[in-house]
């Protein structure tokens, strides 16, 4: 092997980088474990525990927790670099929001009363329930149908109105108006995206993920670790509010702050006298006395948590009235909201509203020079009704531009009404300040130098970046159109269920890897030990890459990693078997090793098998979402790393040992005669195999048409809850009780433990709004009350905050019917696409369509049998056998595995056909199958052992997924021997007869 030194250097450097990346996860877990220990020793209440954990982590957020000598890292630094855990491992919420295109169109039309327009909207709304087209496409089609040419989209009563007059006039045809409306809708969706991203950034969860889903108007949001689920849902679904306010200067608020400080100080002294111990302990717990490594922070007045801005000269007069640490904003708010404090406000300021800046900043303010996140406070001139002088609906356009100094700024244009209002406000506030506020955060509060009567103005700031200016422009446009969003799909997982999944996954993962390591040494001796080293390096590389690139690890992702480990073993098995063949022919050790690792030896089959599986992973990644995408990503990463470690790392170790001149046999005394001199006539048994497969498939199809499949909510829509009880509970009794609550019987079944049930209902699933979700949860709680502890409240029953003994909803899933249809469609395309791509690859690689036919038919055979077994046993076996996105991932994995097996066999058939030209083709096929039988059984057994370990010891949520994989591996091994190759042979034979 050439370039050994380069490969060694790369492997060492990559291994060190992987260890470095993974170290941050280890350190982060240590800090978070200490935070949890601190919290649980002080409270048993879920909400209180979460609050105490947050207080601890805030207190160490910017303090060095790692000192590597050449660099120091705070908790915030290492948290951003740790391995991302998915929802099913960490808990939290995953949601897909649909931005209401209907509301956007109504806003664009200025709430048009045109009957044609409104009828078209109604028809599009109805059609969307059973169509995968966008709402805009359906609206255009409905409008064309309803209007029949009598009314145009550019009509003044629809889109030819004043607000769009610069873009649309009554002369434009419908075809000319459509792209303009489409651009406006896209802009509104983009605006909604920016607003949601801004809100999520301020929510405080680690590693949030937000992304658009194509041009569908849908936005995917993942918040691992989020606990206050109700707050998250309200945050995501509330309409953005853009407002313009007059603000008080720091000169006007100075006297108030001095008076407020004395009031707070006296109040705290008074409270301390009433209950010295409790108040002191609670305050110190919440404000930083969290460990002996942290400085005690004693709060005794307002100025200890807020630094007021007191101007000493005219140059220091500003709209910023105070500064506080981000971690202290909650307590500052509580002080400023107290009646006693507000009582010292003057009559002119009695309606003042205190709002924080939208963007914190870092400053070295501590004695040790540590960086602390600070944030500005503003005083808004509110009124009794809290109605702003100008609201966001007056903004016609906003964009990022460059000012006279070349610095980024935001330029905005108002409509006629807004221009008048803005002119009046700026005229009255020359020399004073006005604020632009979105969602109760101040984005800018500049000084007004001259009146602005043109309706055009700009916002600039000394440190504003281009990206920030673009974001603010998008935020300003948020008030332009109503673009309400509602959750059409959500998944909520409680932290304790996530922790249970981590524990079970890690234990099953460790057991599976241990079994593989032992088996390789047992079967291949020293060579197996070298393969084990390569396998360990492979695992290190996989986790290192996932961490470095910020990938999200999920339960299916762990399954994907284990599958790629199996493929890594498969590659070593193919290589070792080829080396053994060469040794049995009498070749020398070095020549045999060289041939085994060559393209003519094992490499050709390994590359073909990995490419087919990689293609399956790519298709799965394109069409999948959430955990399915995570599975595909880890599968693809694993394929690359397993190929590198199996081919190069194992080769380095074997060459090193072979160079010593010691005995090297690639087997042990027990296994040296296994699978030797096998000569099975597979083709003579093909008709029996066809009959067996035919009977199973016909039986399965019969079950599919009679029993059907147990479709999950992500395919049919509905709400599904995993509920934990404090004692074993009968699902039949619960089903009968809930039938009276929901009006129809939900599906209720045991989920893992006998004290845990899964409840699935379609109650009001087609109705929109977060209040419907709340209503369903309340009905579920009331229906289950007789089975729950008497002291359990609705708040504690909901998912999210969990104490030491959580009883209630552990996880929940909601999928509306519209998106369920889209998921099914995407799943179908994923399967069809993967089969088509693999068919073309095999055709290209083997140059004969008969090979592609055999492989694809065998795959169809495998899929049908897995579906048949799920249809027959879904009501019999004691675990969840739902057909959903994870099942599709399992099916495509089965496709990849089956093809992997088949391609290795086809590769040997092609090799034998080229060498033994005088043999009958039937002999070539039988000999090729017999020669690869050892590898086939060896790989299948190791993969099955791994999957059985995960199935038996993994989490409840992954059992159905693993069952599909286990069945698929068994059927895939059978079909590659008795279906794919015989079918290919029959097709070749039939073609030869036609030619003759």
Coordinates of C-alpha atoms in Angstrom, one line a residue, residues 523-772:
X523 CA -13.7 -16.0 14.2
X524 CA -10.6 -14.3 12.7
X525 CA -8.1 -14.4 15.6
X526 CA -5.4 -11.7 15.4
X527 CA -6.9 -10.3 12.2
X528 CA -10.2 -9.9 14.1
X529 CA -8.4 -7.9 16.8
X530 CA -7.0 -5.6 14.2
X531 CA -10.5 -5.2 12.7
X532 CA -11.7 -4.3 16.2
X533 CA -9.1 -1.5 16.5
X534 CA -10.3 -0.1 13.1
X535 CA -13.9 -0.4 14.4
X536 CA -13.1 1.6 17.5
X537 CA -11.4 4.3 15.3
X538 CA -14.5 4.3 13.1
X539 CA -16.8 5.0 16.1
X540 CA -14.5 7.8 17.2
X541 CA -14.5 9.3 13.7
X542 CA -18.3 9.1 13.4
X543 CA -19.0 10.9 16.7
X544 CA -16.2 13.4 16.0
X545 CA -17.7 14.3 12.7
X546 CA -21.2 14.6 14.1
X547 CA -20.0 16.9 16.8
X548 CA -17.8 19.0 14.6
X549 CA -20.5 19.7 12.0
X550 CA -23.3 20.3 14.5
X551 CA -25.3 17.3 13.5
X552 CA -28.2 16.2 15.7
X553 CA -28.0 12.7 17.2
X554 CA -31.4 10.9 17.5
X555 CA -32.5 7.3 18.4
X556 CA -32.8 6.3 14.7
X557 CA -29.4 8.0 14.3
X558 CA -27.8 5.7 16.9
X559 CA -29.4 2.8 14.9
X560 CA -27.8 4.2 11.8
X561 CA -24.4 4.3 13.5
X562 CA -24.8 0.7 14.6
X563 CA -25.8 -0.3 11.1
X564 CA -22.7 1.3 9.6
X565 CA -20.6 -0.5 12.2
X566 CA -22.2 -3.7 10.8
X567 CA -21.2 -2.6 7.3
X568 CA -17.7 -1.8 8.5
X569 CA -17.5 -5.4 9.9
X570 CA -18.9 -6.6 6.5
X571 CA -16.1 -4.9 4.7
X572 CA -13.5 -6.5 6.9
X573 CA -15.2 -9.9 6.5
X574 CA -15.1 -9.6 2.7
X575 CA -11.4 -8.7 2.8
X576 CA -10.5 -11.5 5.2
X577 CA -12.4 -14.1 3.3
X578 CA -10.6 -13.1 0.0
X579 CA -7.3 -13.2 1.8
X580 CA -8.1 -16.7 3.1
X581 CA -9.1 -17.9 -0.4
X582 CA -5.7 -16.7 -1.7
X583 CA -3.9 -18.4 1.1
X584 CA -5.8 -21.6 0.4
X585 CA -4.6 -21.4 -3.2
X586 CA -1.0 -21.5 -1.9
X587 CA -0.1 -17.9 -2.4
X588 CA 2.3 -16.1 0.1
X589 CA 0.9 -14.1 3.0
X590 CA 1.9 -10.6 1.6
X591 CA 0.6 -11.4 -1.9
X592 CA -2.7 -12.7 -0.4
X593 CA -3.1 -9.6 1.7
X594 CA -2.3 -7.4 -1.3
X595 CA -4.9 -9.2 -3.4
X596 CA -7.5 -9.1 -0.6
X597 CA -7.3 -5.3 -0.4
X598 CA -7.1 -4.8 -4.1
X599 CA -9.9 -3.7 -6.5
X600 CA -9.8 -7.2 -8.1
X601 CA -10.1 -8.7 -4.7
X602 CA -12.5 -7.3 -2.2
X603 CA -12.5 -3.6 -2.9
X604 CA -14.7 -3.8 -6.0
X605 CA -17.5 -5.5 -4.0
X606 CA -17.1 -3.2 -1.0
X607 CA -17.3 0.0 -3.1
X608 CA -20.4 -1.2 -5.0
X609 CA -22.1 -2.3 -1.8
X610 CA -21.3 1.0 0.0
X611 CA -22.4 3.2 -3.0
X612 CA -25.8 1.4 -3.2
X613 CA -26.4 2.0 0.5
X614 CA -25.1 5.6 0.2
X615 CA -27.6 6.3 -2.6
X616 CA -30.4 5.0 -0.3
X617 CA -29.2 7.3 2.4
X618 CA -29.1 10.3 0.1
X619 CA -32.7 9.6 -1.0
X620 CA -33.8 9.2 2.6
X621 CA -32.1 12.5 3.5
X622 CA -33.8 14.4 0.7
X623 CA -37.3 13.2 1.4
X624 CA -37.1 12.6 5.2
X625 CA -37.7 15.0 8.1
X626 CA -36.6 15.1 11.8
X627 CA -35.4 11.7 13.1
X628 CA -35.5 10.1 9.6
X629 CA -33.1 12.8 8.3
X630 CA -30.9 12.2 11.4
X631 CA -30.8 8.5 10.6
X632 CA -29.8 9.2 7.0
X633 CA -27.1 11.6 7.9
X634 CA -25.4 9.3 10.4
X635 CA -25.8 6.4 7.9
X636 CA -24.0 8.5 5.2
X637 CA -21.2 9.7 7.6
X638 CA -20.8 6.1 8.8
X639 CA -20.4 4.7 5.3
X640 CA -17.5 7.1 4.6
X641 CA -15.7 6.5 7.9
X642 CA -16.3 2.7 7.8
X643 CA -14.9 2.5 4.3
X644 CA -11.8 4.4 5.3
X645 CA -11.1 2.5 8.5
X646 CA -11.9 -1.0 7.0
X647 CA -9.7 -0.4 4.0
X648 CA -6.8 1.7 5.3
X649 CA -6.6 1.4 9.1
X650 CA -7.0 -2.4 9.1
X651 CA -4.5 -2.6 6.2
X652 CA -1.9 -0.6 8.1
X653 CA -2.2 -2.9 11.1
X654 CA -2.2 -6.1 9.1
X655 CA 0.8 -5.0 7.0
X656 CA 2.7 -4.1 10.2
X657 CA 2.0 -7.5 11.7
X658 CA 2.8 -9.4 8.5
X659 CA 6.1 -7.6 8.2
X660 CA 7.2 -9.3 11.4
X661 CA 7.2 -12.7 9.7
X662 CA 5.0 -14.4 12.3
X663 CA 2.3 -17.0 11.5
X664 CA -0.9 -15.2 10.4
X665 CA -3.9 -17.4 9.4
X666 CA -7.0 -15.1 9.5
X667 CA -8.9 -17.7 11.6
X668 CA -8.8 -19.6 14.8
X669 CA -8.4 -23.3 15.6
X670 CA -12.2 -23.5 16.1
X671 CA -13.2 -21.6 12.9
X672 CA -10.5 -22.6 10.4
X673 CA -12.6 -25.3 8.7
X674 CA -15.9 -23.4 8.8
X675 CA -17.6 -22.8 5.4
X676 CA -14.8 -24.6 3.6
X677 CA -15.4 -26.6 0.4
X678 CA -19.1 -25.6 0.3
X679 CA -20.9 -26.5 -2.9
X680 CA -24.6 -25.8 -2.7
X681 CA -26.8 -26.1 -5.9
X682 CA -28.9 -23.0 -5.1
X683 CA -30.5 -22.8 -8.6
X684 CA -32.0 -26.2 -8.3
X685 CA -33.9 -25.0 -5.1
X686 CA -35.1 -21.8 -6.7
X687 CA -38.6 -23.1 -7.5
X688 CA -39.1 -24.2 -3.9
X689 CA -38.0 -20.7 -2.8
X690 CA -40.4 -19.0 -5.3
X691 CA -43.3 -21.1 -3.9
X692 CA -42.4 -20.3 -0.3
X693 CA -42.0 -16.6 -1.0
X694 CA -45.2 -16.6 -3.1
X695 CA -47.2 -18.2 -0.3
X696 CA -45.9 -15.7 2.3
X697 CA -46.5 -12.7 0.0
X698 CA -50.1 -13.8 -0.9
X699 CA -50.8 -14.4 2.8
X700 CA -49.4 -11.0 3.6
X701 CA -51.4 -9.3 0.8
X702 CA -54.5 -10.9 2.1
X703 CA -53.8 -9.5 5.6
X704 CA -53.0 -6.1 4.1
X705 CA -56.4 -6.0 2.4
X706 CA -58.3 -7.4 5.5
X707 CA -56.4 -6.3 8.6
X708 CA -54.6 -3.3 7.0
X709 CA -51.7 -1.6 8.7
X710 CA -51.5 0.3 11.9
X711 CA -50.7 3.8 10.6
X712 CA -49.2 6.2 13.0
X713 CA -50.4 9.8 13.4
X714 CA -47.8 11.1 11.0
X715 CA -49.5 9.2 8.2
X716 CA -53.2 9.7 9.1
X717 CA -53.2 12.8 11.4
X718 CA -54.2 12.9 15.0
X719 CA -52.8 13.4 18.5
X720 CA -50.8 10.8 20.3
X721 CA -49.8 10.9 24.0
X722 CA -47.6 8.6 26.1
X723 CA -49.0 8.8 29.6
X724 CA -47.2 7.5 32.7
X725 CA -49.3 6.4 35.7
X726 CA -48.1 5.6 39.3
X727 CA -49.4 2.0 39.0
X728 CA -50.2 -0.6 36.3
X729 CA -53.3 0.5 34.3
X730 CA -55.6 -1.5 32.0
X731 CA -55.8 0.0 28.5
X732 CA -59.3 -1.4 27.9
X733 CA -60.7 0.4 30.9
X734 CA -59.0 3.6 30.0
X735 CA -60.3 3.3 26.4
X736 CA -63.9 3.0 27.6
X737 CA -63.5 6.0 30.0
X738 CA -62.0 8.2 27.3
X739 CA -64.7 7.3 24.8
X740 CA -67.2 9.2 26.9
X741 CA -64.8 12.2 27.0
X742 CA -63.9 12.4 23.3
X743 CA -67.2 11.2 21.9
X744 CA -65.4 8.3 20.1
X745 CA -63.0 5.6 21.3
X746 CA -59.3 6.5 21.1
X747 CA -56.7 3.9 20.5
X748 CA -55.2 3.0 23.9
X749 CA -52.4 0.4 24.3
X750 CA -49.6 -0.4 26.7
X751 CA -46.3 1.4 25.8
X752 CA -43.4 -0.4 27.3
X753 CA -44.1 -0.7 31.1
X754 CA -47.6 -1.8 32.3
X755 CA -47.9 1.6 34.0
X756 CA -47.4 3.5 30.7
X757 CA -50.1 3.9 28.0
X758 CA -50.1 5.4 24.5
X759 CA -53.4 7.2 23.7
X760 CA -54.1 8.2 20.1
X761 CA -57.2 10.3 19.2
X762 CA -58.4 12.3 16.2
X763 CA -60.6 14.6 18.3
X764 CA -60.8 18.0 16.7
X765 CA -57.6 17.4 14.7
X766 CA -58.9 19.5 11.7
X767 CA -59.5 22.6 13.9
X768 CA -56.7 25.1 14.2
X769 CA -55.4 27.0 17.2
X770 CA -53.4 26.5 20.3
X771 CA -56.6 26.6 22.4
X772 CA -57.7 23.3 20.7

